[in-house]
XYZ file of C-alpha atoms in Angstrom:
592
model
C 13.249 -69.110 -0.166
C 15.355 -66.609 0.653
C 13.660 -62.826 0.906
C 14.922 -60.017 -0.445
C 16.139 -57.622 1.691
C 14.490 -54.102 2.017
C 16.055 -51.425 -0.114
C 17.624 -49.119 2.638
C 16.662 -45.869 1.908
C 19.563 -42.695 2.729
C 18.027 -39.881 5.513
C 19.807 -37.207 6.979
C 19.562 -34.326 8.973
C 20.338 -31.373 6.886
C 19.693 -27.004 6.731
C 17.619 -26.476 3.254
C 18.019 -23.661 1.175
C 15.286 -22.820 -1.287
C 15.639 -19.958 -3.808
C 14.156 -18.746 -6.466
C 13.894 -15.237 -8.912
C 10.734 -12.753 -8.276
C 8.573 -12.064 -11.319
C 10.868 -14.398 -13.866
C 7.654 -14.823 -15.826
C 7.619 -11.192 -16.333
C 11.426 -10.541 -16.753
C 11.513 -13.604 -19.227
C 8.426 -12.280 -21.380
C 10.231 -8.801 -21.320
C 13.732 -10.227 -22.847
C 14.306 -13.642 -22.320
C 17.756 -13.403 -23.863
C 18.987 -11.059 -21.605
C 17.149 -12.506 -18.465
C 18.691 -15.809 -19.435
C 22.422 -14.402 -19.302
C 21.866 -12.248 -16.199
C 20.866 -14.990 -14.115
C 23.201 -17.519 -15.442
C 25.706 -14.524 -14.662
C 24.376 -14.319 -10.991
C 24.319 -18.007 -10.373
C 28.170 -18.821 -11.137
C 29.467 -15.495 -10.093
C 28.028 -15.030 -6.809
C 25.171 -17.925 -6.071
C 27.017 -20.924 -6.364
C 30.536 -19.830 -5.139
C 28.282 -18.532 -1.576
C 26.739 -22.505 -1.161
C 30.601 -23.672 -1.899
C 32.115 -21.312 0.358
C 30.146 -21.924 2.918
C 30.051 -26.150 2.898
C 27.157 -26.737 0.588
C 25.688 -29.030 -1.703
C 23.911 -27.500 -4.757
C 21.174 -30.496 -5.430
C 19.444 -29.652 -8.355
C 18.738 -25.949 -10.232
C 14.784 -25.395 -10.884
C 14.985 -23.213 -14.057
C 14.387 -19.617 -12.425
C 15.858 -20.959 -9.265
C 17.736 -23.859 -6.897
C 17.340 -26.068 -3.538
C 20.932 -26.754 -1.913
C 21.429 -28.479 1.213
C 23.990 -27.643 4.373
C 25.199 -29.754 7.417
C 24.547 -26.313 9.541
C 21.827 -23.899 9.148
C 24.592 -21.303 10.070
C 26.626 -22.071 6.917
C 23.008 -22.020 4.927
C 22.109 -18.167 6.201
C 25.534 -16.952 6.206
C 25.696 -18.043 2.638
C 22.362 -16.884 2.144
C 23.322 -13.160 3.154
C 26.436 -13.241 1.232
C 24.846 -14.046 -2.085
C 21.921 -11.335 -1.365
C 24.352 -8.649 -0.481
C 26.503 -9.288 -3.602
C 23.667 -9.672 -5.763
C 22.141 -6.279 -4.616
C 25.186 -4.411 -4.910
C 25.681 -5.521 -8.308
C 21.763 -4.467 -9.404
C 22.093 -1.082 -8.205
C 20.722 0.813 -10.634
C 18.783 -1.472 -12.407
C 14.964 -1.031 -12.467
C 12.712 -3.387 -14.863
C 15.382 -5.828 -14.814
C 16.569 -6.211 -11.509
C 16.907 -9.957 -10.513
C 16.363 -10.306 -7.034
C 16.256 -13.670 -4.931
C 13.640 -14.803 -2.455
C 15.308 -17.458 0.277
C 13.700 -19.775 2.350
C 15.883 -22.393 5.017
C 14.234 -24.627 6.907
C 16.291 -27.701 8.983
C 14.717 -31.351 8.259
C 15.051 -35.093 7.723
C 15.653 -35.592 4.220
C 15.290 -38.852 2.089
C 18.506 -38.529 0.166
C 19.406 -39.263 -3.650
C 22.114 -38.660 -5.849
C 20.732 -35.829 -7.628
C 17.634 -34.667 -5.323
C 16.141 -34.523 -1.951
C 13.066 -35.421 -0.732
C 10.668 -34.598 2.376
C 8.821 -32.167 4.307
C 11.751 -30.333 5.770
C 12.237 -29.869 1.458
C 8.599 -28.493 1.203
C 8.700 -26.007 4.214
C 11.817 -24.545 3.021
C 10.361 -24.076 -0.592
C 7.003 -22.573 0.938
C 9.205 -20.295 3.201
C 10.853 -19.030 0.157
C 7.628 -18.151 -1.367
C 6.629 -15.510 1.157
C 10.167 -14.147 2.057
C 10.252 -10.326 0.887
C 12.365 -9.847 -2.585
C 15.764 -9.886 -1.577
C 15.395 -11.454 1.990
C 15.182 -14.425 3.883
C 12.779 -16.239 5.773
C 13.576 -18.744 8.450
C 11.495 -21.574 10.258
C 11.714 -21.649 13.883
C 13.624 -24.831 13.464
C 16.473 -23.317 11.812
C 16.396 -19.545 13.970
C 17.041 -21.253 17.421
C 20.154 -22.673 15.823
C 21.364 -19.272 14.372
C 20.112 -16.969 16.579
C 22.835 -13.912 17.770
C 25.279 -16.329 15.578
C 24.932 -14.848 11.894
C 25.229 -10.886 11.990
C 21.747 -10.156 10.867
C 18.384 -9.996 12.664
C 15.306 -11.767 12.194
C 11.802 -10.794 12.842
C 8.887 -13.015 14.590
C 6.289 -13.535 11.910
C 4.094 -15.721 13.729
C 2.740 -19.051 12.743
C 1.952 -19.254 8.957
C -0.552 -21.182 7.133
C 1.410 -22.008 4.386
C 0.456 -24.039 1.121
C -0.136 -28.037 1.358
C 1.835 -27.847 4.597
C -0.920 -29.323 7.052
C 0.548 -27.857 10.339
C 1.431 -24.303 11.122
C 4.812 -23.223 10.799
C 6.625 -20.207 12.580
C 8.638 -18.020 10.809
C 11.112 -15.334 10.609
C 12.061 -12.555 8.447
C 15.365 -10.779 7.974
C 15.726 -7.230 8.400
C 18.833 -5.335 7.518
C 20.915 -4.473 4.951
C 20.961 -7.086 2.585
C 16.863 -6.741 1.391
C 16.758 -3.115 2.293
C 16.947 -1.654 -0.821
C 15.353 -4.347 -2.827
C 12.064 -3.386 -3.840
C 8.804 -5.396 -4.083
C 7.620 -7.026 -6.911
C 5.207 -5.556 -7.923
C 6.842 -1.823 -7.358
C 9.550 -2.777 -10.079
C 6.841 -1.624 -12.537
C 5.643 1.831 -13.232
C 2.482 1.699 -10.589
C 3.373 2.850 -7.250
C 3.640 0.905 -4.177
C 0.528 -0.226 -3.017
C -1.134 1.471 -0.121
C -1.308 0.260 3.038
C -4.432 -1.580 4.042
C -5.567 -1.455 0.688
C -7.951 -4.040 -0.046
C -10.666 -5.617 -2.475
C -13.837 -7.577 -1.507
C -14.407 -9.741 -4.428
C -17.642 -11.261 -5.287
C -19.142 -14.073 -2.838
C -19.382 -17.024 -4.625
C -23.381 -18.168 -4.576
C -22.546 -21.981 -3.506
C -26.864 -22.592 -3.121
C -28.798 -24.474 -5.468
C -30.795 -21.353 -6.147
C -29.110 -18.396 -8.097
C -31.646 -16.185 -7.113
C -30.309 -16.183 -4.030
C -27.233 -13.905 -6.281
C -29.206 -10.896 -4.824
C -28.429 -11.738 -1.052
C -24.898 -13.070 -1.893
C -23.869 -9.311 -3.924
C -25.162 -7.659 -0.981
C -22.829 -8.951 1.577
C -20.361 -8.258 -0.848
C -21.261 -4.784 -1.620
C -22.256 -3.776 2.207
C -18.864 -5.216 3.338
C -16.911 -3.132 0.986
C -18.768 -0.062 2.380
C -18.107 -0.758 5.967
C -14.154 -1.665 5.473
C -14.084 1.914 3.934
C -14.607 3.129 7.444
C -11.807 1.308 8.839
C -9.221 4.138 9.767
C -6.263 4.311 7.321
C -8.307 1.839 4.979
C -8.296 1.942 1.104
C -11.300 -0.282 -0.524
C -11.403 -0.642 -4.216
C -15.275 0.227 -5.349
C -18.033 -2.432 -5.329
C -18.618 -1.935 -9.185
C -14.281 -2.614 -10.222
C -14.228 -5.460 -8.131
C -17.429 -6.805 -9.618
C -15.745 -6.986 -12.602
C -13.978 -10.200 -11.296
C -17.358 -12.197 -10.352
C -17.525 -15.230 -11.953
C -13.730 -15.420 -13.090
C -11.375 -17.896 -11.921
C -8.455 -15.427 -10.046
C -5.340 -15.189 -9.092
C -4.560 -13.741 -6.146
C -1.119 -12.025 -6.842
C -2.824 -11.170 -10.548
C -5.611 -9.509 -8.904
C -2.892 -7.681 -6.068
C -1.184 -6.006 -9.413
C -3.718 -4.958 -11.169
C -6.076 -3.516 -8.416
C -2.678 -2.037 -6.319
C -3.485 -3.853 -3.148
C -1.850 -5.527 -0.648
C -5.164 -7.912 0.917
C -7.845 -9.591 -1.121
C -10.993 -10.895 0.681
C -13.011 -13.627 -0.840
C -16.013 -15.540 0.322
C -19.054 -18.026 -0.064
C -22.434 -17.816 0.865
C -24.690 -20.650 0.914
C -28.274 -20.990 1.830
C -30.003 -24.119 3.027
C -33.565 -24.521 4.110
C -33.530 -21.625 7.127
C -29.778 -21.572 7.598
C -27.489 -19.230 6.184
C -23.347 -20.336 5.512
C -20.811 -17.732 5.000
C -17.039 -18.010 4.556
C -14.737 -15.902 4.149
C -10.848 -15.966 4.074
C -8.166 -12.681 4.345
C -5.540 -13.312 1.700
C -1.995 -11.473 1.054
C -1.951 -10.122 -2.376
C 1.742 -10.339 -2.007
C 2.288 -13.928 -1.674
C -1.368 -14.970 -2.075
C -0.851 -16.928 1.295
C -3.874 -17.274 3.780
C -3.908 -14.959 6.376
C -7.039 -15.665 8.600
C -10.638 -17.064 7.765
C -13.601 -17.817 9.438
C -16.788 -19.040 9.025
C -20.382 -18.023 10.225
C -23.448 -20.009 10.466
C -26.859 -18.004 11.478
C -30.750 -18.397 11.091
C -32.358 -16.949 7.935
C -35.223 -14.813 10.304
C -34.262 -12.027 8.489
C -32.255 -11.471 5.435
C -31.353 -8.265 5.535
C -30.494 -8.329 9.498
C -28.540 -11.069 9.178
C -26.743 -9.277 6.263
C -26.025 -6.267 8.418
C -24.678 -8.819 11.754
C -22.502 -10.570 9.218
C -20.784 -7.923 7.890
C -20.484 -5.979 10.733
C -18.396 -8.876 12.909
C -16.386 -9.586 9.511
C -15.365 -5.180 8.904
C -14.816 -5.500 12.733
C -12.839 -8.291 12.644
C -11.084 -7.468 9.694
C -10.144 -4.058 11.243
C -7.829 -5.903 13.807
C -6.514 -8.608 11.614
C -5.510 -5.615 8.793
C -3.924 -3.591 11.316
C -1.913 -6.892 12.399
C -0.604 -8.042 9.187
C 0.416 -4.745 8.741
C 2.439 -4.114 12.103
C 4.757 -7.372 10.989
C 5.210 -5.902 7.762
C 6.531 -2.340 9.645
C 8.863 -4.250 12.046
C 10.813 -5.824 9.142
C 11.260 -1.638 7.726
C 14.282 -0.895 8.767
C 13.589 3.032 8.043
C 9.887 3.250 9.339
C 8.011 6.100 8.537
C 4.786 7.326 10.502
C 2.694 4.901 9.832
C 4.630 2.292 10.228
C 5.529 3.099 13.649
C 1.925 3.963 14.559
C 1.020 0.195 13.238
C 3.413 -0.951 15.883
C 2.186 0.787 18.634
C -1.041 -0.977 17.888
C 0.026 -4.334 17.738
C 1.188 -3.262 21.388
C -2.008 -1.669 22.528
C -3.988 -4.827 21.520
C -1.558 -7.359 23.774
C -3.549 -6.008 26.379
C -2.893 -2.794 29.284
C -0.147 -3.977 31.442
C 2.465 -0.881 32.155
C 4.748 -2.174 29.562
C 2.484 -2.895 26.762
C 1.136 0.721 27.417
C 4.779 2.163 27.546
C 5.883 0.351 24.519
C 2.631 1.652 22.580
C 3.305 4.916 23.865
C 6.575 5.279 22.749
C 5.519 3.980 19.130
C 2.800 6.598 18.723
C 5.782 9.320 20.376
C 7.810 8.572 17.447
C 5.148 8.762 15.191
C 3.900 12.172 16.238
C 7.571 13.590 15.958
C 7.779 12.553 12.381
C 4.276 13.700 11.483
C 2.930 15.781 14.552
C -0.663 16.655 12.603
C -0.965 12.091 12.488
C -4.421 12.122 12.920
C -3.848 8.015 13.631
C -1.313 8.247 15.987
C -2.991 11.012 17.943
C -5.871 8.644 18.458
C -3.600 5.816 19.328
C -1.853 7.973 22.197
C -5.331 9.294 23.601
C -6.417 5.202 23.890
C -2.570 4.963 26.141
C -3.851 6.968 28.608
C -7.783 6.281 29.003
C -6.602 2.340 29.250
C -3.986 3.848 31.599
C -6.861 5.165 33.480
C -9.566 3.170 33.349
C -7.228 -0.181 34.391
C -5.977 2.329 37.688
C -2.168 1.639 36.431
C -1.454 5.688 37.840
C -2.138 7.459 40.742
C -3.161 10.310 38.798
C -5.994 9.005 36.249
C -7.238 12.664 35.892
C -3.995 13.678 34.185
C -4.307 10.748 31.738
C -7.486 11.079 31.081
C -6.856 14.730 30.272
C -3.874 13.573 27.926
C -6.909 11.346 26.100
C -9.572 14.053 25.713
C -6.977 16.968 24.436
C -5.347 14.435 22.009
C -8.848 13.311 20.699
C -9.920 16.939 20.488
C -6.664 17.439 18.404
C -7.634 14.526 16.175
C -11.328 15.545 15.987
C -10.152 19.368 14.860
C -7.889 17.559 11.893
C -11.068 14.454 11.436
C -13.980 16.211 12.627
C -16.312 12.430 11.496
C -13.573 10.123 12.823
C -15.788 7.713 14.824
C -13.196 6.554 17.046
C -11.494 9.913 18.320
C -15.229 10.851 19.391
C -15.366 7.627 21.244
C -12.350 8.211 22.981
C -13.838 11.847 23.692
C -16.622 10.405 25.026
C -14.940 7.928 27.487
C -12.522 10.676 28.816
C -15.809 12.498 29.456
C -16.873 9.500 31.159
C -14.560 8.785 33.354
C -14.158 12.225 34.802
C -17.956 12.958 36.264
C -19.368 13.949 32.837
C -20.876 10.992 31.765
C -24.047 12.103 30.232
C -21.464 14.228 27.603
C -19.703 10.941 26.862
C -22.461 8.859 26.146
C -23.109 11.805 23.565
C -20.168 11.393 22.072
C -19.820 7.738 22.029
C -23.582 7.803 20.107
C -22.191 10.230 17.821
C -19.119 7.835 17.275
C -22.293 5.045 16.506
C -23.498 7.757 13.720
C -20.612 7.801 11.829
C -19.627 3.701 12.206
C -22.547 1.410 12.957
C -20.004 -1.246 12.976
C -18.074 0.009 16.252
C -18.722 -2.342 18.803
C -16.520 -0.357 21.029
C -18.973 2.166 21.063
C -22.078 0.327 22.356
C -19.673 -1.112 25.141
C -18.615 1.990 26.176
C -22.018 3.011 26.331
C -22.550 0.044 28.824
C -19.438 1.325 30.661
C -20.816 4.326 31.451
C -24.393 3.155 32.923
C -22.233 1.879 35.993
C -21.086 5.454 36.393
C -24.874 6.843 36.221
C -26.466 4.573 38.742
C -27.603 2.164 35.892
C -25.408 -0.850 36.191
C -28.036 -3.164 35.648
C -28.287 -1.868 31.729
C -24.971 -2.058 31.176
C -24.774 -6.350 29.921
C -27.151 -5.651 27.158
C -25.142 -2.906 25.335
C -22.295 -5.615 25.708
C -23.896 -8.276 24.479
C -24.616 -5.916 21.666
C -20.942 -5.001 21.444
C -20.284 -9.376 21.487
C -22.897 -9.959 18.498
C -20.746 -7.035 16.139
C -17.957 -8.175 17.476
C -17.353 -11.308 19.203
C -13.773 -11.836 18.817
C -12.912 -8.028 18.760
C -9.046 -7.387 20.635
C -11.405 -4.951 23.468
C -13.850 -8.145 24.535
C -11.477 -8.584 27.496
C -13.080 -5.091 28.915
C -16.448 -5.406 27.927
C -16.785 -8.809 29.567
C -14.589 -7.273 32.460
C -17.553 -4.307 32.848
C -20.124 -6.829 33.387
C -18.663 -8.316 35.311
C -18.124 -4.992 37.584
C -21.988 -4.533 37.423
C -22.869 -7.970 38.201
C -20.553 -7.154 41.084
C -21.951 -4.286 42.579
C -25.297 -5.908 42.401
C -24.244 -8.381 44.244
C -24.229 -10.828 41.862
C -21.161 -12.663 42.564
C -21.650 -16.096 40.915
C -22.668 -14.098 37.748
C -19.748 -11.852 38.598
C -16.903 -14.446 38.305
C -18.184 -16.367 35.411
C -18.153 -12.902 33.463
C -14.421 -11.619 35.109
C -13.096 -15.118 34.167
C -14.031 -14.915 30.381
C -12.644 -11.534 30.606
C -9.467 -13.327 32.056
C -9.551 -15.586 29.580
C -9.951 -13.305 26.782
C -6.778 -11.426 28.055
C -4.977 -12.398 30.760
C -3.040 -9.158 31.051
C -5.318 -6.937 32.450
C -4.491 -6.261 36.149
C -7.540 -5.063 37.184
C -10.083 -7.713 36.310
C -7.876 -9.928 38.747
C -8.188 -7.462 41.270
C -12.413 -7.604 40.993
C -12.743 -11.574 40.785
C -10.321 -11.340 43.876
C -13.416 -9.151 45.383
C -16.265 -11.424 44.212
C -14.341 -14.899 44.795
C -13.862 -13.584 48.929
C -17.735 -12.876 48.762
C -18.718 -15.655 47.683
C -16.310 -17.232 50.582
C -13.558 -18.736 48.472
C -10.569 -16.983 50.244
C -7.667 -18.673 48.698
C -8.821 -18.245 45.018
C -9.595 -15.008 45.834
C -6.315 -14.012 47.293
C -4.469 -16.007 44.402
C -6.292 -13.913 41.602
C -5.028 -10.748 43.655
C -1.488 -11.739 43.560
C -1.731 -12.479 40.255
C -3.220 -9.341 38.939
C 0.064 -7.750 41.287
C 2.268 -9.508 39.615
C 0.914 -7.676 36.271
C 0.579 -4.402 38.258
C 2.827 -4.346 41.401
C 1.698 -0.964 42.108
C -1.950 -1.200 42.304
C -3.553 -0.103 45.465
C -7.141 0.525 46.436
C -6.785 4.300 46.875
C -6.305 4.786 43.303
C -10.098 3.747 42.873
C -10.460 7.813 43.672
C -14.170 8.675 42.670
C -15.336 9.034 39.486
C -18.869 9.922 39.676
C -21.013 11.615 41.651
C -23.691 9.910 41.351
C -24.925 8.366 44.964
C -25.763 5.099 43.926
C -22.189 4.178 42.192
C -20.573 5.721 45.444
C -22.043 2.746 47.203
C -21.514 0.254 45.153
C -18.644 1.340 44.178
C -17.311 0.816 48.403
C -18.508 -2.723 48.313
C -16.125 -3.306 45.908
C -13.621 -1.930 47.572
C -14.415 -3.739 50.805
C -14.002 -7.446 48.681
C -10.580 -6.097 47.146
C -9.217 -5.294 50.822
C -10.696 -9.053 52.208
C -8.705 -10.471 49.003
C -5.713 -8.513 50.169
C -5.778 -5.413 47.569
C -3.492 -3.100 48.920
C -4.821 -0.002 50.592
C -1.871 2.100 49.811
């Protein structure tokens, strides 16, 4: 018998295009007539003719939209850009029915057919498309190393995405430029005004326990989390009793992102099982409705209402950073940033950690911000934390300047905020580190007053017990700091000040298990290299010692001992403080 021979099936390696309209639903329930025409207008007057031009293959049209296929992802974005330049400057002055184009391109093995293509190159580029901005473009990384400096146009790093049935994480990139500059957001093409930044709502925890009267714990978390994300700085939280409205209701996340004005929804489960206690919760984009973080906590019921109160203080902590994040990507795709948007960026370059040029790019962010609004109360907080990390990681010869830069510009801020926990907390460690540290500890349990939730606070606090003789306190306000906050962007220096007063207690096996997690935490922080150099030669390991000191000068090439200048009176840090010193010169520290 003779078999059959397998069907050969047709791959090849091709640049996807995916597009489709924004809001057709909406544009199609307001006329569908005249939505019909428009877009029929726009796909054989400027859509089509772009793929043609440009060598591609139109495979199939989706109804409100169309995948193509390219032999070059050049050809795909340069086609791309033409048909979203024409296609705005043919809308101007349109307003409710404006028909704008979301791309996505992606570069993949296709299965190929004569009226369709198949794969997960396919997929990607359609899930791309979904969270490109009205008007713009998104890229995977497979398709921007092939295009980049090649196109005209400049694309933005938007990190790895989590996006929808796509099991691995895919790194994207967003255009910026002319062609999506003046296309507006969805959601803005209606009456209600743009939605503010880090606006958010905390809808109801699901109850996921066998026992609904367990509803009482679950609407606590939910209503003591929306109370502490009101105190992040810049936030906007709907109220506990409009998003209650939602509890029980099957949602939509871009429904919900409309009619609340936001651009983040938070939604969660708590479940309850003999003495445990499960809560999850995941950050979503109201925008796109795309994931943006989760994370999931598991504690002992001893409790209830102290577990409540750890729970949501690590999530509004947590959430602080990951809010501030999202919203520094969306500011480096503005190609006219205001303010806030540059004060955004200059924290996403304060949090990579306080080498010179992280500090000098964050500087100049919170500059530019302060020249466009010089009474920013944000941005004058953000330039006051430039120069007390500038300071307390020795990266100047003169830390008494910068630490004078930090208390006037928190003083500012504190005049225009007078209950902004943070700018007291940067009061406090100027204070601190300039021989007043009884007055900062003040200030930083004043900041504690006004947020509960700042785990920055109660590490500072620790901080400044090495500066008062007290080193030994200083690991349990720390771990205090770790339980709020364990995955906070400052761990790096808490774990780093342990590991200082392990060290001048002469600790040094404690000393350089605590400066390594710091290390790990954030490897760019010169100085934490400089003290495990200290406590590795003490402990008689000379060659790790002197490799973590060229290390930390490789992140800080002018670093030398003499900086270390005294900050405190007080006898007993004086000498420990000199042992220290004595380990950095064995490690080969500088003496400058």
């Amino acid at each position: 018998m003779v078999q059959e021979r397998p069907v050969r099936v047709e791959r090849r390696l091709a640049a996807i295009l995916a597009a489709d309209v924004v809001g057709y639903s909406r544009l199609m329930h307001h006329d569908e007539e005249a939505t019909h025409a428009r877009l029929t207008e726009l796909l054989s007057d400027i859509v089509n003719p772009a793929i043609v031009e440009h060598g591609g293959r139109i495979v199939k049209n989706t109804g409100d939209g169309l995948l193509a296929e390219f032999p070059s992802a050049v050809q795909a974005v340069r086609a791309a850009v033409q048909f979203q330049t024409r296609i705005r400057e043919r809308s101007v002055g349109e307003k409710d029915a404006r028909i704008a184009f979301r791309v996505g391109i992606n570069i993949g093995d296709v299965i190929v057919e004569p009226h369709d293509i198949f794969g997960d190159g396919v997929n990607i580029a359609a899930r791309l498309e979904s969270i490109a901005e009205p008007g713009g473009i998104c890229l995977a990384s497979s398709a921007y190393d092939q295009v980049r400096g090649k196109v005209g146009v400049e694309f933005v790093d938007m990190g790895e995405q989590t996006l929808k049935n796509i099991s691995r994480l895919v790194r994207a990139y967003a255009m910026v430029g002319d062609p999506g500059a003046t296309i507006l957001a969805d959601r803005e093409w209606s009456s209600a005004p743009a939605a503010p930044r880090l606006s958010i709502v905390v809808l109801p925890f699901a109850n996921l326990s066998a026992d609904p009267e367990q509803d009482y714990f679950v609407d606590g978390v939910t209503e003591s989390l929306t109370t502490d994300l009101s105190r992040i700085r810049g936030s906007f939280v709907i109220g506990r009793h409009t998003a209650f409205t939602y509890k029980g209701r099957a949602v939509n996340l871009k429904e919900v992102g409309r009619e609340l004005n936001v651009r983040y929804v938070l939604e969660g489960s708590v479940q309850r099982r003999g003495n445990r206690l499960r809560v999850n919760v995941q950050l979503n984009d109201a925008g796109t409705g795309n994931h943006l973080w989760a994370e999931r906590f598991d504690k002992p019921i001893s409790d209830l209402f102290d577990v409540q109160d750890e729970i949501v203080s690590r999530l509004a902590n947590a959430l602080n950073t990951q809010l501030v994040e999202a919203e520094a990507r969306r500011a480096e795709r503005s190609a006219h940033p205001n303010s806030l948007d540059l004060y955004f960026q200059g924290m996403a370059w304060l949090n990579k950690g306080p080498t010179p040029d992280h500090l000098a790019q964050a500087r100049s962010f919170f500059e530019r911000a302060l020249a466009l609004d010089p009474d920013g109360v944000e941005s004058l907080v953000g330039l006051a934390q430039v120069d007390a990390l500038m300071s307390i990681g020795f990266l100047t010869d003169d830390t008494v300047s910068h630490f004078a830069v930090t208390e006037a510009a928190s003083t500012k801020a504190l005049s225009l905020a007078p209950d902004h926990a943070f700018a007291h907390l940067l009061l406090g460690g100027a204070k601190i580190g300039t021989n007043r540290a009884a007055l900062g500890i003040a200030e930083c349990e004043r900041a504690l007053e006004l947020n509960r939730s700042l785990a920055e606070a109660h590490a500072t606090i620790g901080s400044a017990k090495i500066f008062i003789g007290r080193a030994a306190e200083a690991e349990a306000h720390v771990q205090e700091a770790l339980r709020l906050s364990p995955r906070d962007s400052g761990v790096y220096r808490w774990l780093h000040w342990v590991g200082i007063a392990k060290l001048m207690h002469g600790a040094d096996v404690e000393a350089v298990a605590w400066l390594r997690r710091s290390i790990e935490a954030n490897r760019n922080n010169p100085i934490a290299h400089f003290h495990l150099g200290a406590a590795l030669v003490f402990l008689q390991m000379f060659d790790e010692g002197r490799a973590a000191v060229r290390t930390g000068l490789t992140l800080n090439p002018t670093f030398t001992i003499r900086r270390m200048r005294r900050m405190s009176d007080d006898p007993t840090f004086r000498a420990q403080g000199k042992r220290i010193r004595d380990g950095m010169r064995l490690a080969g520290v500088p003496e400058g």
